[in-house]
mmCIF file of C-alpha atoms in Angstrom:
data_model
loop_
_atom_site.group_PDB
_atom_site.id
_atom_site.type_symbol
_atom_site.label_atom_id
_atom_site.label_comp_id
_atom_site.label_asym_id
_atom_site.label_seq_id
_atom_site.Cartn_x
_atom_site.Cartn_y
_atom_site.Cartn_z
ATOM 1 C CA MET A 1 176.673 117.655 67.168
ATOM 2 C CA CYS A 2 175.965 115.448 70.270
ATOM 3 C CA ASP A 3 178.089 112.408 71.010
ATOM 4 C CA ILE A 4 175.310 109.957 70.198
ATOM 5 C CA CYS A 5 174.704 111.715 66.861
ATOM 6 C CA VAL A 6 178.336 111.399 65.927
ATOM 7 C CA ILE A 7 178.337 107.716 66.862
ATOM 8 C CA ASN A 8 175.217 107.022 64.816
ATOM 9 C CA ALA A 9 176.585 108.955 61.798
ATOM 10 C CA VAL A 10 179.817 106.933 61.847
ATOM 11 C CA LYS A 11 177.866 103.702 62.258
ATOM 12 C CA ASN A 12 175.632 104.489 59.294
ATOM 13 C CA LYS A 13 178.634 105.435 57.159
ATOM 14 C CA MET A 14 180.372 102.130 57.991
ATOM 15 C CA LEU A 15 177.249 100.143 57.158
ATOM 16 C CA SER A 16 176.972 102.028 53.862
ATOM 17 C CA ARG A 17 180.607 101.253 52.992
ATOM 18 C CA ARG A 18 180.118 97.599 53.893
ATOM 19 C CA SER A 19 177.113 97.351 51.605
ATOM 20 C CA PHE A 20 179.090 99.013 48.822
ATOM 21 C CA PHE A 21 181.966 96.513 49.058
ATOM 22 C CA LYS A 22 179.566 93.567 49.206
ATOM 23 C CA SER A 23 177.856 94.833 46.070
ATOM 24 C CA SER A 24 181.193 95.389 44.360
ATOM 25 C CA ALA A 25 182.339 91.881 45.254
ATOM 26 C CA ALA A 26 179.131 90.420 43.863
ATOM 27 C CA ILE A 27 179.522 92.382 40.630
ATOM 28 C CA GLY A 28 183.146 91.252 40.375
ATOM 29 C CA THR A 29 182.111 87.632 40.806
ATOM 30 C CA VAL A 30 179.471 87.932 38.086
ATOM 31 C CA ALA A 31 182.001 89.589 35.768
ATOM 32 C CA ALA A 32 184.525 86.830 36.433
ATOM 33 C CA VAL A 33 181.965 84.118 35.728
ATOM 34 C CA GLY A 34 180.833 85.963 32.622
ATOM 35 C CA GLY A 35 184.426 86.256 31.472
ATOM 36 C CA ALA A 36 184.981 82.558 31.994
ATOM 37 C CA MET A 37 181.891 81.795 29.932
ATOM 38 C CA THR A 38 182.607 84.123 27.042
ATOM 39 C CA GLY A 39 186.416 84.268 26.981
ATOM 40 C CA THR A 40 188.196 87.464 25.965
ATOM 41 C CA LYS A 41 186.380 90.610 24.902
ATOM 42 C CA ALA A 42 187.319 89.826 21.304
ATOM 43 C CA LEU A 43 185.679 86.419 21.529
ATOM 44 C CA ALA A 44 182.656 87.868 23.301
ATOM 45 C CA ALA A 45 182.237 90.311 20.419
ATOM 46 C CA GLY A 46 181.250 87.532 18.052
ATOM 47 C CA HIS A 47 183.917 84.823 18.069
ATOM 48 C CA GLY A 48 183.368 81.589 19.920
ATOM 49 C CA LYS A 49 186.626 79.647 19.537
ATOM 50 C CA VAL A 50 190.235 79.859 18.389
ATOM 51 C CA GLU A 51 191.837 77.727 15.681
ATOM 52 C CA ASP A 52 195.610 77.301 15.422
ATOM 53 C CA MET A 53 196.658 78.112 11.852
ATOM 54 C CA THR A 54 200.342 77.314 12.403
ATOM 55 C CA HIS A 55 202.229 74.137 11.548
ATOM 56 C CA THR A 56 204.700 72.927 14.168
ATOM 57 C CA LEU A 57 208.201 73.812 12.994
ATOM 58 C CA HIS A 58 210.812 71.032 12.993
ATOM 59 C CA SER A 59 213.944 70.044 11.093
ATOM 60 C CA ASP A 60 212.063 67.880 8.579
ATOM 61 C CA PHE A 61 209.419 70.446 7.668
ATOM 62 C CA PRO A 62 209.099 70.645 3.837
ATOM 63 C CA THR A 63 210.912 73.535 2.171
ATOM 64 C CA TYR A 64 210.915 75.141 -1.259
ATOM 65 C CA PHE A 65 214.520 74.123 -1.910
ATOM 66 C CA GLY A 66 214.021 70.620 -0.542
ATOM 67 C CA GLU A 67 216.661 70.806 2.194
ATOM 68 C CA SER A 68 216.184 71.315 5.929
ATOM 69 C CA GLN A 69 216.043 74.980 6.956
ATOM 70 C CA PHE A 70 215.619 74.596 10.721
ATOM 71 C CA SER A 71 217.868 73.128 13.426
ATOM 72 C CA MET A 72 218.086 73.233 17.220
ATOM 73 C CA GLU A 73 221.033 72.752 19.575
ATOM 74 C CA GLN A 74 220.567 72.395 23.319
ATOM 75 C CA LEU A 75 223.048 74.654 25.109
ATOM 76 C CA PHE A 76 221.769 74.082 28.641
ATOM 77 C CA ASN A 77 219.795 71.207 30.161
ATOM 78 C CA TYR A 78 217.864 70.900 33.382
ATOM 79 C CA ALA A 79 219.879 67.995 34.807
ATOM 80 C CA GLU A 80 223.167 69.904 34.702
ATOM 81 C CA HIS A 81 222.125 73.541 34.817
ATOM 82 C CA SER A 82 218.643 73.548 36.398
ATOM 83 C CA PHE A 83 217.167 75.098 33.274
ATOM 84 C CA ASN A 84 216.692 74.257 29.581
ATOM 85 C CA LEU A 85 217.791 76.473 26.696
ATOM 86 C CA PHE A 86 218.067 75.809 22.962
ATOM 87 C CA GLN A 87 219.732 77.792 20.222
ATOM 88 C CA TYR A 88 218.062 77.472 16.857
ATOM 89 C CA THR A 89 219.052 78.296 13.294
ATOM 90 C CA VAL A 90 216.327 78.989 10.770
ATOM 91 C CA ASN A 91 215.881 80.275 7.234
ATOM 92 C CA GLU A 92 213.373 83.152 7.321
ATOM 93 C CA HIS A 93 211.071 81.358 4.877
ATOM 94 C CA THR A 94 210.481 78.126 6.752
ATOM 95 C CA GLY A 95 207.313 76.592 8.147
ATOM 96 C CA THR A 96 204.276 78.825 8.564
ATOM 97 C CA HIS A 97 205.894 82.141 7.779
ATOM 98 C CA ILE A 98 205.580 85.722 6.510
ATOM 99 C CA ASP A 99 206.777 87.044 3.159
ATOM 100 C CA ALA A 100 207.484 90.736 3.706
ATOM 101 C CA PRO A 101 207.416 93.172 0.744
ATOM 102 C CA LEU A 102 211.230 93.306 0.922
ATOM 103 C CA HIS A 103 211.403 89.617 0.000
ATOM 104 C CA PHE A 104 210.738 90.417 -3.682
ATOM 105 C CA SER A 105 211.684 94.087 -4.006
ATOM 106 C CA THR A 106 214.704 96.310 -3.592
ATOM 107 C CA ASP A 107 213.179 98.833 -1.203
ATOM 108 C CA GLY A 108 209.974 97.284 0.152
ATOM 109 C CA LYS A 109 209.057 97.174 3.812
ATOM 110 C CA SER A 110 210.917 94.669 5.935
ATOM 111 C CA VAL A 111 208.991 92.351 8.235
ATOM 112 C CA ASP A 112 209.479 94.638 11.246
ATOM 113 C CA GLU A 113 207.912 97.519 9.284
ATOM 114 C CA ILE A 114 204.580 95.817 8.505
ATOM 115 C CA GLU A 115 201.801 97.927 10.014
ATOM 116 C CA VAL A 116 200.500 96.267 13.158
ATOM 117 C CA SER A 117 196.943 97.185 12.099
ATOM 118 C CA ASN A 118 197.337 94.743 9.185
ATOM 119 C CA LEU A 119 198.302 91.884 11.497
ATOM 120 C CA ILE A 120 194.726 91.519 12.738
ATOM 121 C CA ALA A 121 192.738 90.799 9.603
ATOM 122 C CA PRO A 122 189.313 89.686 8.438
ATOM 123 C CA LEU A 123 189.930 86.237 6.954
ATOM 124 C CA CYS A 124 188.505 85.453 3.506
ATOM 125 C CA VAL A 125 188.970 81.816 2.492
ATOM 126 C CA ILE A 126 188.741 80.876 -1.174
ATOM 127 C CA ASP A 127 188.238 77.114 -1.405
ATOM 128 C CA ILE A 128 189.696 75.381 -4.471
ATOM 129 C CA ALA A 129 190.290 72.042 -2.740
ATOM 130 C CA ALA A 130 187.939 70.076 -4.984
ATOM 131 C CA ARG A 131 189.673 71.343 -8.104
ATOM 132 C CA ALA A 132 193.146 70.877 -6.641
ATOM 133 C CA GLN A 133 192.381 67.262 -5.778
ATOM 134 C CA ASP A 134 192.429 66.492 -9.485
ATOM 135 C CA ASP A 135 194.966 69.125 -10.513
ATOM 136 C CA ALA A 136 198.049 69.799 -8.388
ATOM 137 C CA ASP A 137 198.788 72.852 -10.552
ATOM 138 C CA ALA A 138 195.411 74.493 -9.853
ATOM 139 C CA GLN A 139 195.331 78.239 -9.188
ATOM 140 C CA VAL A 140 193.010 80.790 -7.621
ATOM 141 C CA THR A 141 191.559 82.738 -10.548
ATOM 142 C CA PRO A 142 189.597 85.998 -10.896
ATOM 143 C CA ASP A 143 186.449 83.865 -11.304
ATOM 144 C CA ASP A 144 187.106 82.293 -7.896
ATOM 145 C CA ILE A 145 187.323 85.751 -6.329
ATOM 146 C CA LYS A 146 184.129 86.884 -8.073
ATOM 147 C CA ALA A 147 182.326 83.772 -6.849
ATOM 148 C CA TRP A 148 183.500 84.419 -3.285
ATOM 149 C CA ILE A 149 182.244 88.008 -3.425
ATOM 150 C CA ALA A 150 178.899 86.933 -4.890
ATOM 151 C CA THR A 151 178.391 84.599 -1.935
ATOM 152 C CA ASN A 152 180.006 86.512 0.925
ATOM 153 C CA GLY A 153 179.936 90.188 -0.049
ATOM 154 C CA ASP A 154 182.749 92.652 -0.595
ATOM 155 C CA ILE A 155 186.243 91.849 0.629
ATOM 156 C CA PRO A 156 186.863 93.916 3.802
ATOM 157 C CA GLU A 157 189.692 96.416 4.161
ATOM 158 C CA HIS A 158 192.929 94.999 5.598
ATOM 159 C CA ALA A 159 191.669 91.469 4.835
ATOM 160 C CA CYS A 160 193.809 88.399 4.372
ATOM 161 C CA ILE A 161 192.760 86.436 1.279
ATOM 162 C CA ALA A 162 193.604 82.778 1.849
ATOM 163 C CA MET A 163 193.668 79.902 -0.611
ATOM 164 C CA HIS A 164 192.393 76.614 0.790
ATOM 165 C CA SER A 165 193.657 73.892 -1.538
ATOM 166 C CA GLY A 166 193.628 70.997 0.897
ATOM 167 C CA TRP A 167 197.424 70.823 0.806
ATOM 168 C CA GLY A 168 197.730 71.028 4.581
ATOM 169 C CA SER A 169 196.826 67.348 4.840
ATOM 170 C CA LYS A 170 199.872 66.464 2.707
ATOM 171 C CA VAL A 171 202.451 68.264 4.844
ATOM 172 C CA THR A 172 204.016 65.040 6.156
ATOM 173 C CA SER A 173 204.422 63.492 2.701
ATOM 174 C CA ASP A 174 206.409 64.139 -0.466
ATOM 175 C CA GLU A 175 203.163 65.239 -2.137
ATOM 176 C CA TYR A 176 203.366 68.528 -0.256
ATOM 177 C CA ARG A 177 206.331 69.637 -2.365
ATOM 178 C CA GLY A 178 205.264 67.544 -5.350
ATOM 179 C CA TYR A 179 208.682 67.481 -6.959
ATOM 180 C CA ASP A 180 208.776 65.279 -10.061
ATOM 181 C CA GLY A 181 212.496 65.650 -10.789
ATOM 182 C CA LYS A 182 212.001 68.776 -12.887
ATOM 183 C CA ALA A 183 209.448 70.975 -11.164
ATOM 184 C CA GLN A 184 207.289 71.252 -8.059
ATOM 185 C CA HIS A 185 203.519 70.808 -8.180
ATOM 186 C CA TYR A 186 201.082 72.466 -5.758
ATOM 187 C CA PRO A 187 198.410 75.182 -6.051
ATOM 188 C CA GLY A 188 198.831 78.953 -5.734
ATOM 189 C CA PHE A 189 197.400 82.303 -6.809
ATOM 190 C CA HIS A 190 197.190 83.110 -10.521
ATOM 191 C CA VAL A 191 198.800 86.464 -11.294
ATOM 192 C CA GLU A 192 195.537 87.774 -12.806
ATOM 193 C CA ALA A 193 193.726 87.029 -9.545
ATOM 194 C CA THR A 194 196.546 88.805 -7.738
ATOM 195 C CA LYS A 195 196.194 91.865 -9.961
ATOM 196 C CA MET A 196 192.436 91.872 -9.359
ATOM 197 C CA LEU A 197 192.978 91.917 -5.597
ATOM 198 C CA LEU A 198 195.487 94.753 -5.970
ATOM 199 C CA GLU A 199 193.261 96.867 -8.197
ATOM 200 C CA GLU A 200 189.831 96.221 -6.715
ATOM 201 C CA THR A 201 190.349 95.573 -3.001
ATOM 202 C CA ALA A 202 192.169 96.954 0.018
ATOM 203 C CA ALA A 203 193.281 93.516 1.171
ATOM 204 C CA ALA A 204 196.580 93.712 3.038
ATOM 205 C CA SER A 205 197.773 90.128 2.754
ATOM 206 C CA MET A 206 197.311 86.864 0.912
ATOM 207 C CA ALA A 207 197.916 83.395 2.297
ATOM 208 C CA VAL A 208 198.330 79.852 0.988
ATOM 209 C CA ASP A 209 198.378 76.380 2.514
ATOM 210 C CA THR A 210 201.316 75.485 0.248
ATOM 211 C CA LEU A 211 205.002 76.349 -0.031
ATOM 212 C CA SER A 212 204.537 79.388 -2.276
ATOM 213 C CA LEU A 213 202.113 82.161 -3.209
ATOM 214 C CA ASP A 214 202.786 81.088 -6.820
ATOM 215 C CA HIS A 215 201.824 77.592 -7.854
ATOM 216 C CA GLY A 216 204.680 75.099 -7.774
ATOM 217 C CA ILE A 217 205.504 74.960 -11.476
ATOM 218 C CA SER A 218 205.889 78.736 -11.732
ATOM 219 C CA ALA A 219 209.222 79.750 -13.216
ATOM 220 C CA ASP A 220 208.759 83.522 -12.966
ATOM 221 C CA PHE A 221 207.177 84.061 -9.492
ATOM 222 C CA ALA A 222 204.677 86.391 -11.144
ATOM 223 C CA THR A 223 202.395 86.558 -8.111
ATOM 224 C CA HIS A 224 205.266 87.301 -5.735
ATOM 225 C CA TYR A 225 206.513 90.085 -8.022
ATOM 226 C CA ALA A 226 203.036 91.584 -8.388
ATOM 227 C CA TRP A 227 201.918 91.390 -4.753
ATOM 228 C CA LEU A 228 204.943 92.075 -2.563
ATOM 229 C CA PRO A 229 206.408 95.165 -4.299
ATOM 230 C CA ALA A 230 202.931 96.728 -4.016
ATOM 231 C CA GLY A 231 203.428 96.881 -0.249
ATOM 232 C CA ARG A 232 201.241 93.884 0.613
ATOM 233 C CA PHE A 233 202.590 90.839 2.435
ATOM 234 C CA GLY A 234 202.145 87.089 2.130
ATOM 235 C CA ILE A 235 201.747 84.071 4.383
ATOM 236 C CA GLU A 236 202.868 80.615 3.284
ATOM 237 C CA ASN A 237 202.215 77.155 4.775
ATOM 238 C CA LEU A 238 199.102 78.254 6.648
ATOM 239 C CA ALA A 239 197.464 75.348 8.487
ATOM 240 C CA ASN A 240 193.898 74.247 9.220
ATOM 241 C CA LEU A 241 192.069 76.293 6.607
ATOM 242 C CA ASP A 242 189.525 73.478 6.505
ATOM 243 C CA LYS A 243 188.505 74.396 10.071
ATOM 244 C CA VAL A 244 187.497 77.998 9.440
ATOM 245 C CA PRO A 245 184.559 79.490 7.493
ATOM 246 C CA ALA A 246 184.778 81.242 4.145
ATOM 247 C CA SER A 247 184.110 84.551 5.914
ATOM 248 C CA GLY A 248 183.606 85.871 9.424
ATOM 249 C CA ALA A 249 186.792 84.718 11.133
ATOM 250 C CA THR A 250 189.518 87.093 12.297
ATOM 251 C CA LEU A 251 193.151 86.178 11.654
ATOM 252 C CA VAL A 252 195.750 87.191 14.255
ATOM 253 C CA ILE A 253 199.231 87.170 12.725
ATOM 254 C CA GLY A 254 202.157 86.979 15.126
ATOM 255 C CA ALA A 255 204.732 88.271 12.667
ATOM 256 C CA PRO A 256 208.396 88.310 13.714
ATOM 257 C CA LYS A 257 210.042 91.692 14.245
ATOM 258 C CA HIS A 258 213.737 91.447 13.427
ATOM 259 C CA LYS A 259 215.183 94.552 11.819
ATOM 260 C CA GLY A 260 215.519 94.385 8.043
ATOM 261 C CA GLY A 261 214.024 90.896 7.785
ATOM 262 C CA THR A 262 212.463 89.638 4.557
ATOM 263 C CA GLY A 263 210.053 87.466 6.533
ATOM 264 C CA GLY A 264 210.138 84.818 9.205
ATOM 265 C CA PRO A 265 208.275 82.041 10.995
ATOM 266 C CA ALA A 266 205.043 83.260 12.582
ATOM 267 C CA ARG A 267 202.481 82.024 15.103
ATOM 268 C CA ILE A 268 199.071 82.581 13.547
ATOM 269 C CA PHE A 269 195.598 81.788 14.836
ATOM 270 C CA ALA A 270 192.027 82.498 13.824
ATOM 271 C CA MET A 271 189.182 83.630 16.049
ATOM 272 C CA VAL A 272 186.049 82.003 14.682
#
């Protein structure tokens, strides 16, 4: 090939490469702008925003037993050590937290053994807030589940079935625990509703915006003993259920993963 031919061939190749990189840069810019507009791929696939479903954990957060179950001690501070570090002590079942199957069984799965596929769940919200406003001992019943299905369709596999009782708004008051000197009073799941979910659905978890899966006056923890030994798990003290729809949201459950744990505080959010 003549010298001028070689020169022209190289020139054309360089121009072609330059055009390629310009095109690639333009495509990258469009993708970046598109990503900024739509958020993550998960959000782009049908979710438009994220709701925090987790209460902030602090030493005065209400507990089932009525005493503080969380404390923090600062071991290092920025002024003296150029960094901050706290050591905290917490009961596994404090704040927004997981109840693993092991919590109410002798050989159930511990919190670190919960299948990760069940930690991303279609969220089904059963709203009994109107009833609970007049009755602190209200419960989710089989009729409530039937009504939800009639309106929203079948409960999806791996779903989390959540009770919205309106109790989240009471979390800073004594009403949240509702202790009258003899018993606690707040809503929960009726054991017959629990059995219905076990027998007729493939839901993986149930959640409440109160201190317990069972309603407060329960003396036998019937729902705990029905649900957890069956290999399903629970979530207690879920926040902001009034900000998500009855169906269509996806719950992302940041369960703790300490070996042999019966549960633990979790960071949970919903993609809506």
